Amino acid sequence: MMNKVWLITGSSRGLGRSLAESVLEKGDIVVATARKPEQLKDLKTKFGDRILTLKLDVTDPNEVKSVVTEVISQLGRIDVLVNNAGYGFFGAVEEQSEADIRSQIETNLFGVIYVTKEVLPYMRKARSGSILQVSSVGGRGAVPGISAYHAAKFGVEGFSESLAQEILPLGIKLTIIEPGGFATDWAGSSMDYATPISDYAETLGLLKTYLQKNTPPGDPKKAALAMIQVVESENPPLRLALGKDAVELIRRGEKSKSEELEKWLSLSLSTDRDGSLTVFDTDTAKLFK
Ligand SMILES: NC(=O)c1ccc[n+]([C@@H]2O[C@H](COP(=O)([O-])OP(=O)(O)OC[C@H]3O[C@@H](n4cnc5c(N)ncnc54)[C@H](OP(=O)(O)O)[C@@H]3O)[C@@H](O)[C@H]2O)c1
């Protein structure tokens, strides 16, 4: 079996770096990308020509295009794409400027879209490939204080759930990775904060204290090994939660959504035209698995 070529965004630190190291230790080839590729020097020294380090800011579509072109010209293919780059922004909606919000969406959602769109034609031609979209438990449920982050991650989930169904018939598999809290710089030096408005202090305080005072339970090395296992699996899941906290939060969220749906059912069902068919009475029902 040929070694796989992995393209990983945001490889300088945290989950991306851990994944790059674990994939290299396993023997595959990694294109490690970072805004400051000099941060990857030690990996280059250790792993030599099995790692290609390239500069990539995922918010720059021209840079995305030239990185993908460079990888194809040097290595001929991309077998695994990991859209990992991202950061959090803390603040109530009113506290965030439009620029803060755009920057969250640009990095955490459009970054994923730009890189995915650029890589897809090569995977489609090859009729194979794996894509991991690093979303978050915050792509499944929301808490007060990081609304723009949630907006971006919910966006990644919808974009990816739809895309996964378009590309599976072409031999390309996609999994959305949903980490809970992991011990990286995400809640530390990478997190940006808005200027607070005192009226929101109490509502946002719980999350702020949690993020600033707790060491997250997740181990980035173990997350990396789980992601490798997903790529090696014959039938990977559409979504994979990582960590006990992620599993519990998703469980609670799904339960409360389902309870609310049932509680308001008669009002929800009251709005159809009398005697009308629904999509579930037609062949189109196949769309909704
Ligand atoms: N750790 C957690 O608790 C957690 C939980 C759920 C989801 N996640 C998600 O996991 C992913 C990785 O985060 P992490 O925990 O590893 O955090 P991290 O330690 O802060 O690492 C984030 C990485 O993303 C890169 N990055 C940020 N903006 C970028 C941009 N515009 N272009 C390219 N790279 C960019 C950073 O590069 P620089 O070094 O240049 O800043 C860094 O390499 C993110 O998508 C995050 O939302 C993390």
XYZ file of N, CA and C in Angstrom, residues 70-282:
639
model
N 0.737 23.651 -5.666
C 2.116 23.264 -5.303
C 2.168 21.799 -4.833
N 1.200 21.407 -4.001
C 1.193 20.028 -3.495
C 1.006 19.060 -4.658
N 0.076 19.369 -5.537
C -0.180 18.463 -6.666
C 1.061 18.399 -7.558
N 1.712 19.533 -7.781
C 2.872 19.483 -8.668
C 4.046 18.747 -8.007
N 4.190 18.851 -6.684
C 5.308 18.146 -6.025
C 4.992 16.689 -5.698
N 3.742 16.417 -5.263
C 3.446 15.072 -4.740
C 2.412 14.308 -5.579
N 1.735 15.017 -6.472
C 0.831 14.342 -7.406
C -0.576 14.072 -6.899
N -0.776 14.135 -5.587
C -2.115 13.808 -5.070
C -2.299 14.305 -3.636
N -3.551 14.383 -3.225
C -3.887 14.617 -1.808
C -4.884 13.527 -1.439
N -4.481 12.647 -0.535
C -5.372 11.539 -0.146
C -6.275 11.920 1.014
N -5.727 12.734 1.918
C -6.498 13.108 3.111
C -6.385 14.623 3.314
N -7.523 15.271 3.427
C -7.539 16.699 3.752
C -8.079 16.865 5.173
N -7.363 17.588 6.007
C -7.862 17.886 7.352
C -7.986 19.398 7.507
N -9.218 19.871 7.532
C -9.496 21.293 7.757
C -9.557 21.519 9.255
N -8.420 21.921 9.803
C -8.293 22.019 11.264
C -8.171 23.463 11.756
N -7.600 24.358 10.940
C -7.305 25.725 11.401
C -8.564 26.399 11.941
N -8.429 27.077 13.062
C -9.578 27.795 13.620
C -9.225 28.414 14.951
N -10.074 29.369 15.391
C -9.859 29.988 16.699
C -11.196 30.456 17.252
N -11.206 30.784 18.548
C -12.439 31.214 19.194
C -12.443 32.704 19.495
N -13.635 33.272 19.555
C -13.782 34.679 19.939
C -14.841 34.759 21.021
N -14.483 35.360 22.173
C -15.384 35.405 23.315
C -16.006 36.788 23.458
N -17.340 36.820 23.591
C -18.029 38.090 23.821
C -19.500 37.934 23.466
N -20.373 38.692 24.156
C -21.793 38.675 23.810
C -21.960 39.269 22.409
N -23.070 38.955 21.778
C -23.302 39.441 20.399
C -23.099 40.954 20.328
N -23.682 41.680 21.286
C -23.555 43.150 21.287
C -22.125 43.621 21.463
N -21.318 42.789 22.096
C -19.930 43.192 22.378
C -19.009 42.976 21.171
N -19.460 42.160 20.233
C -18.608 41.830 19.086
C -18.843 42.833 17.962
N -17.755 43.320 17.371
C -17.907 44.204 16.213
C -18.213 43.332 14.989
N -18.693 43.992 13.937
C -18.952 43.241 12.703
C -17.651 42.605 12.207
N -16.535 43.337 12.356
C -15.235 42.798 11.908
C -14.859 41.544 12.700
N -15.138 41.542 14.025
C -14.848 40.352 14.845
C -15.633 39.155 14.311
N -16.902 39.406 14.011
C -17.783 38.318 13.573
C -17.361 37.816 12.190
N -17.085 38.776 11.291
C -16.638 38.370 9.939
C -15.362 37.549 10.003
N -14.474 37.932 10.906
C -13.200 37.234 11.005
C -13.404 35.785 11.502
N -14.351 35.602 12.424
C -14.685 34.244 12.869
C -15.210 33.393 11.705
N -16.156 33.980 10.951
C -16.777 33.226 9.852
C -15.745 33.001 8.745
N -14.916 34.005 8.502
C -13.917 33.911 7.429
C -12.920 32.776 7.719
N -12.456 32.714 8.961
C -11.470 31.669 9.303
C -12.141 30.304 9.473
N -13.165 30.271 10.330
C -13.692 28.969 10.774
C -14.669 28.341 9.789
N -15.279 29.155 8.915
C -16.200 28.581 7.918
C -15.652 28.745 6.497
N -15.396 29.997 6.070
C -14.915 30.161 4.691
C -13.555 29.498 4.484
N -12.712 29.507 5.518
C -11.418 28.816 5.401
C -11.633 27.359 5.008
N -12.586 26.723 5.679
C -12.906 25.314 5.390
C -13.436 25.180 3.957
N -14.308 26.107 3.566
C -14.919 26.035 2.233
C -13.855 26.247 1.140
N -12.994 27.264 1.322
C -11.964 27.532 0.296
C -11.086 26.298 0.070
N -10.592 25.714 1.171
C -9.632 24.605 1.019
C -10.349 23.376 0.449
N -11.550 23.112 0.952
C -12.290 21.945 0.456
C -12.537 22.078 -1.041
N -12.999 23.240 -1.474
C -13.326 23.426 -2.898
C -12.090 23.279 -3.789
N -10.948 23.696 -3.273
C -9.726 23.624 -4.079
C -9.215 22.187 -4.202
N -9.422 21.380 -3.155
C -8.892 20.001 -3.148
C -9.830 19.031 -3.876
N -11.136 19.315 -3.812
C -12.124 18.356 -4.342
C -11.887 17.898 -5.780
N -11.555 18.801 -6.734
C -11.408 18.324 -8.110
C -10.383 17.192 -8.246
N -9.309 17.242 -7.419
C -8.269 16.203 -7.510
C -8.769 14.890 -6.912
N -9.482 14.981 -5.800
C -10.038 13.759 -5.196
C -11.107 13.165 -6.118
N -11.899 14.050 -6.730
C -12.959 13.559 -7.643
C -12.329 12.817 -8.819
N -11.262 13.389 -9.388
C -10.582 12.732 -10.507
C -10.048 11.367 -10.075
N -9.504 11.311 -8.843
C -8.920 10.061 -8.331
C -9.996 9.070 -7.880
N -11.238 9.545 -7.766
C -12.338 8.718 -7.223
C -11.967 8.134 -5.858
N -11.221 8.904 -5.076
C -10.925 8.481 -3.704
C -10.456 9.683 -2.892
N -10.473 9.508 -1.588
C -10.012 10.580 -0.701
C -10.803 10.578 0.591
N -10.201 11.203 1.599
C -10.882 11.368 2.896
C -10.771 12.820 3.307
N -11.858 13.338 3.834
C -11.854 14.712 4.346
C -12.284 14.678 5.812
N -11.489 15.309 6.671
C -11.889 15.497 8.074
C -12.124 16.982 8.281
N -13.331 17.332 8.718
C -13.650 18.733 9.013
C -13.639 18.892 10.525
N -12.672 19.615 11.042
C -12.626 19.795 12.493
C -13.631 20.887 12.867
N -14.785 20.412 13.336
C -15.833 21.314 13.820
C -15.620 21.444 15.319
N -16.627 21.138 16.099
C -16.539 21.280 17.558
C -17.837 20.742 18.147
N -17.801 20.444 19.429
C -19.057 20.184 20.116
C -19.926 21.442 19.985
N -19.262 22.586 19.804
C -19.947 23.857 19.561
C -20.530 23.968 18.164
N -20.420 22.932 17.363
C -21.122 22.860 16.082
C -22.433 22.102 16.212
N -22.690 21.583 17.418
C -23.899 20.793 17.667
C -24.849 21.464 18.641
N -24.320 22.344 19.463
C -25.136 23.026 20.466
C -24.428 24.317 20.853
N -25.190 25.260 21.422
C -24.616 26.582 21.670
C -24.757 27.006 23.122
N -23.782 27.774 23.588
C -23.817 28.385 24.926
C -23.599 29.890 24.752
N -24.012 30.705 25.744
C -23.817 32.151 25.584
C -22.336 32.520 25.650
N -21.901 33.428 24.739
C -20.543 33.964 24.825
C -19.663 33.722 23.614
N -20.047 32.763 22.776
C -19.201 32.491 21.600
C -20.092 32.294 20.360
N -21.039 33.231 20.194
C -22.048 33.062 19.134
C -21.454 33.013 17.728
N -20.449 33.834 17.445
C -19.893 33.841 16.089
C -19.144 32.536 15.820
N -18.481 32.033 16.850
C -17.803 30.729 16.731
C -18.839 29.642 16.432
N -19.946 29.660 17.199
C -21.008 28.680 16.946
C -21.559 28.836 15.529
N -21.773 30.089 15.105
C -22.332 30.316 13.765
C -21.432 29.666 12.720
N -20.129 29.840 12.880
C -19.188 29.273 11.913
C -19.189 27.740 11.985
N -19.156 27.201 13.189
C -19.071 25.738 13.327
C -20.388 25.064 12.920
N -21.542 25.685 13.248
C -22.814 25.142 12.741
C -22.784 25.180 11.210
N -22.189 26.227 10.660
C -22.052 26.342 9.200
C -21.208 25.209 8.639
N -20.110 24.910 9.305
C -19.251 23.801 8.857
C -20.048 22.497 8.863
N -20.885 22.320 9.887
C -21.650 21.068 10.003
C -22.645 20.928 8.843
N -23.374 22.004 8.550
C -24.368 21.939 7.469
C -23.712 21.771 6.112
N -22.672 22.566 5.872
C -21.917 22.486 4.624
C -21.394 21.053 4.425
N -20.858 20.496 5.492
C -20.188 19.200 5.384
C -21.178 18.042 5.297
N -22.311 18.160 5.998
C -23.310 17.081 5.932
C -23.865 16.978 4.509
N -24.069 18.121 3.883
C -24.546 18.133 2.503
C -23.462 17.609 1.555
N -22.258 18.159 1.703
C -21.141 17.753 0.842
C -20.877 16.248 0.929
N -20.933 15.703 2.141
C -20.624 14.276 2.326
C -21.496 13.409 1.425
N -22.757 13.824 1.256
C -23.680 13.028 0.435
C -23.407 13.212 -1.059
N -22.881 14.393 -1.439
C -22.546 14.627 -2.848
C -21.326 13.814 -3.282
N -20.377 13.623 -2.353
C -19.091 13.044 -2.762
C -18.952 11.555 -2.456
N -19.831 11.017 -1.605
C -19.707 9.583 -1.302
C -19.811 8.726 -2.576
N -20.761 9.035 -3.486
C -20.821 8.232 -4.724
C -19.563 8.356 -5.591
N -18.734 9.367 -5.319
C -17.487 9.552 -6.087
C -16.290 8.935 -5.370
N -16.552 8.202 -4.300
C -15.477 7.506 -3.590
C -14.762 8.350 -2.544
N -15.335 9.518 -2.227
C -14.676 10.408 -1.252
C -15.479 10.396 0.051
N -14.769 10.099 1.152
C -15.440 10.006 2.458
C -15.192 11.269 3.277
N -16.176 11.630 4.065
C -16.030 12.845 4.894
C -16.529 12.573 6.308
N -15.759 12.998 7.272
C -16.192 12.928 8.679
C -16.028 14.297 9.341
N -17.061 14.674 10.070
C -17.015 15.915 10.859
C -16.523 15.531 12.253
N -15.412 16.153 12.659
C -14.835 15.854 13.975
C -15.352 16.892 14.970
N -15.865 16.408 16.104
C -16.480 17.311 17.087
C -15.783 17.199 18.445
N -14.638 17.902 18.582
C -13.945 17.816 19.870
C -14.702 18.547 20.973
N -14.599 18.013 22.193
C -14.957 18.772 23.393
C -13.719 19.585 23.756
N -13.489 19.812 25.042
C -12.328 20.609 25.446
C -11.033 19.819 25.346
N -10.049 20.343 24.625
C -8.733 19.702 24.508
C -7.653 20.666 24.977
N -6.619 20.113 25.579
C -5.551 20.939 26.153
C -4.635 21.476 25.042
N -5.114 22.523 24.386
C -4.338 23.221 23.352
C -4.377 24.706 23.712
N -3.987 25.561 22.774
C -4.043 27.008 23.039
C -5.421 27.600 22.737
N -6.378 26.759 22.319
C -7.684 27.274 21.870
C -8.318 28.229 22.887
N -8.410 27.762 24.164
C -9.037 28.606 25.198
C -8.020 29.525 25.861
N -6.746 29.415 25.457
C -5.684 30.227 26.043
C -5.273 31.354 25.108
N -4.029 31.296 24.641
C -3.483 32.435 23.884
C -4.179 32.644 22.540
N -4.869 31.630 22.017
C -5.515 31.797 20.705
C -6.859 32.527 20.793
N -7.444 32.550 21.983
C -8.795 33.123 22.132
C -8.740 34.656 22.159
N -9.592 35.289 21.344
C -9.713 36.747 21.392
C -10.934 37.115 22.243
N -10.868 38.275 22.905
C -11.963 38.721 23.778
C -12.477 40.091 23.353
N -13.799 40.255 23.370
C -14.397 41.566 23.091
C -14.345 42.424 24.360
N -14.518 43.729 24.176
C -14.624 44.618 25.345
C -15.986 44.375 25.999
N -15.989 44.014 27.307
C -17.258 43.608 27.937
C -18.241 44.746 28.202
N -19.528 44.409 28.149
C -20.620 45.298 28.599
C -21.122 44.655 29.897
N -21.159 45.458 30.985
C -21.381 44.845 32.304
C -22.700 44.076 32.407
N -23.726 44.488 31.645
C -25.021 43.791 31.704
C -24.909 42.306 31.339
N -23.859 41.932 30.605
C -23.724 40.526 30.189
C -22.764 39.738 31.077
N -22.185 40.420 32.073
C -21.111 39.786 32.854
C -21.569 38.474 33.494
N -22.777 38.500 34.079
C -23.223 37.305 34.801
C -23.537 36.156 33.824
N -24.242 36.483 32.761
C -24.645 35.444 31.803
C -23.428 34.781 31.150
N -22.407 35.578 30.855
C -21.237 35.021 30.175
C -20.175 34.500 31.144
N -20.373 34.863 32.427
C -19.332 34.572 33.422
C -19.028 33.097 33.582
N -20.071 32.268 33.532
C -19.877 30.837 33.756
C -18.902 30.249 32.743
N -19.132 30.580 31.469
C -18.264 30.027 30.415
C -16.856 30.613 30.522
N -16.802 31.931 30.797
C -15.488 32.589 30.893
C -14.643 31.920 31.986
N -15.270 31.710 33.147
C -14.546 31.075 34.253
C -14.144 29.659 33.864
N -15.069 28.939 33.236
C -14.766 27.560 32.846
C -13.557 27.524 31.901
N -13.570 28.425 30.915
C -12.490 28.422 29.923
C -11.157 28.842 30.540
N -11.225 29.813 31.468
C -9.962 30.359 31.992
C -9.407 29.573 33.171
N -10.270 28.831 33.888
C -9.795 28.202 35.136
C -9.576 26.691 35.006
N -10.123 26.085 33.956
C -10.036 24.628 33.875
C -9.003 24.172 32.854
N -8.342 23.072 33.173
C -7.530 22.422 32.145
C -8.472 21.474 31.413
N -8.621 21.667 30.106
C -9.563 20.815 29.379
C -9.151 19.340 29.463
N -10.147 18.449 29.491
C -9.829 17.034 29.717
C -9.184 16.313 28.522
N -9.360 16.859 27.327
C -8.933 16.117 26.131
C -7.426 16.144 25.903
N -6.905 15.003 25.430
C -5.480 14.847 25.134
C -5.289 14.919 23.607
N -4.605 15.957 23.106
C -4.457 16.137 21.653
C -3.850 14.929 20.934
N -2.939 14.233 21.612
C -2.311 13.046 20.991
C -3.372 11.965 20.743
N -4.260 11.792 21.745
C -5.311 10.776 21.599
C -6.331 11.196 20.533
N -6.573 12.519 20.432
C -7.467 13.007 19.363
C -6.858 12.681 18.006
N -5.544 12.863 17.898
C -4.859 12.582 16.633
C -5.007 11.102 16.266
N -4.822 10.224 17.249
C -4.915 8.787 16.961
C -6.340 8.412 16.559
N -7.335 9.070 17.181
C -8.732 8.798 16.800
C -8.983 9.251 15.363
N -8.424 10.397 14.986
C -8.646 10.898 13.617
C -7.987 9.969 12.590
N -6.816 9.447 12.942
C -6.151 8.497 12.030
C -7.013 7.248 11.877
N -7.582 6.793 13.001
C -8.441 5.596 12.954
C -9.653 5.818 12.049
N -10.211 7.020 12.083
C -11.357 7.336 11.218
C -10.950 7.225 9.748
N -9.789 7.788 9.422
C -9.337 7.768 8.022
C -9.066 6.331 7.570
N -8.604 5.501 8.483
C -8.298 4.111 8.109
C -9.537 3.230 8.077
N -10.653 3.753 8.590
C -11.840 2.898 8.661
C -12.539 2.789 7.295
N -13.052 1.592 7.024
C -13.746 1.326 5.751
C -15.021 2.174 5.645
N -15.774 2.218 6.740
C -17.025 2.988 6.772
C -16.991 4.022 7.886
N -16.323 5.144 7.655
C -16.222 6.142 8.731
C -17.565 6.798 9.009
N -17.742 7.315 10.229
C -19.013 7.979 10.557
C -19.085 9.353 9.908
N -20.304 9.895 9.776
C -20.440 11.281 9.310
C -19.928 12.235 10.385
N -20.200 11.873 11.652
C -19.753 12.729 12.760
C -19.038 11.890 13.799
N -17.989 12.436 14.382
C -17.349 11.762 15.505
C -17.076 12.773 16.615
N -17.730 12.551 17.762
C -17.470 13.381 18.944
C -16.162 12.906 19.574
N -15.385 13.833 20.117
C -14.137 13.453 20.794
C -14.174 13.925 22.239
N -14.162 12.975 23.150
C -14.099 13.310 24.579
C -15.430 13.106 25.281
N -15.311 12.780 26.580
C -16.496 12.528 27.412
C -17.410 13.747 27.453
N -16.805 14.952 27.576
C -17.632 16.164 27.668
C -18.417 16.375 26.375
N -17.782 16.088 25.230
C -18.474 16.255 23.947
C -19.660 15.297 23.855
N -19.428 14.052 24.257
C -20.508 13.052 24.185
C -21.679 13.475 25.066
N -21.373 13.912 26.290
C -22.436 14.277 27.227
C -23.213 15.519 26.744
N -22.470 16.521 26.262
C -23.142 17.746 25.789
C -24.030 17.452 24.582
N -23.540 16.616 23.678
C -24.338 16.285 22.489
C -25.582 15.494 22.905
N -25.390 14.538 23.799
C -26.553 13.755 24.300
C -27.622 14.678 24.872
N -27.205 15.587 25.757
C -28.170 16.498 26.399
C -28.858 17.379 25.368
N -28.076 17.885 24.426
C -28.626 18.768 23.397
C -29.645 18.049 22.524
N -29.308 16.827 22.088
C -30.224 16.069 21.223
C -31.513 15.761 21.974
N -31.377 15.414 23.261
C -32.552 15.061 24.070
C -33.462 16.289 24.208
N -32.886 17.439 24.519
C -33.763 18.594 24.744
C -34.389 19.065 23.431
N -33.672 18.915 22.287
C -34.276 19.291 20.992
C -35.447 18.363 20.673
N -35.233 17.078 20.928
C -36.274 16.113 20.616
C -37.500 16.326 21.521
N -37.263 16.629 22.807
C -38.377 16.882 23.727
C -39.159 18.136 23.308
N -38.435 19.147 22.878
C -39.108 20.384 22.467
C -39.947 20.154 21.206
N -39.396 19.361 20.279
C -40.135 19.048 19.044
C -41.479 18.387 19.394
N -41.415 17.417 20.307
C -42.634 16.690 20.683
C -43.607 17.601 21.447
N -43.079 18.454 22.299
C -43.928 19.320 23.127
C -44.746 20.287 22.259
N -44.187 20.748 21.197
C -44.840 21.751 20.344
C -45.393 21.132 19.061
N -45.499 19.778 19.064
C -45.836 19.045 17.848
C -47.136 19.507 17.204
N -48.192 19.674 18.010
C -49.480 19.965 17.377
C -49.448 21.327 16.685
N -48.746 22.292 17.242
C -48.638 23.587 16.559
C -47.804 23.435 15.279
N -46.731 22.669 15.362
C -45.888 22.446 14.174
C -46.694 21.792 13.058
N -47.562 20.825 13.432
C -48.311 20.071 12.418
C -49.534 20.832 11.892
N -49.820 21.972 12.496
C -51.072 22.667 12.168
C -50.966 23.552 10.919
N -49.769 23.648 10.317
C -49.560 24.690 9.299
C -49.634 24.195 7.852
N -49.838 22.877 7.633
C -49.915 22.375 6.246
C -51.278 22.710 5.636
N -51.297 22.838 4.268
C -52.589 22.998 3.588
C -53.427 21.749 3.859
N -54.743 21.890 3.970
C -55.603 20.728 4.232
C -55.412 19.712 3.111
N -55.199 18.453 3.473
C -55.106 17.370 2.488
C -53.808 17.349 1.692
N -52.843 18.197 2.014
C -51.607 18.233 1.207
C -50.711 17.030 1.512
N -49.900 16.647 0.479
C -48.924 15.572 0.686
C -47.663 16.199 1.271
N -46.895 15.425 2.019
C -45.583 15.938 2.450
C -44.525 15.193 1.653
N -43.304 15.650 1.777
C -42.201 15.015 1.053
C -42.092 13.536 1.421
N -42.535 13.191 2.627
C -42.409 11.796 3.055
C -43.418 10.873 2.371
N -44.384 11.471 1.649
C -45.325 10.650 0.866
C -44.816 10.475 -0.565
N -43.643 10.988 -0.898
C -43.158 10.963 -2.285
C -41.815 10.236 -2.371
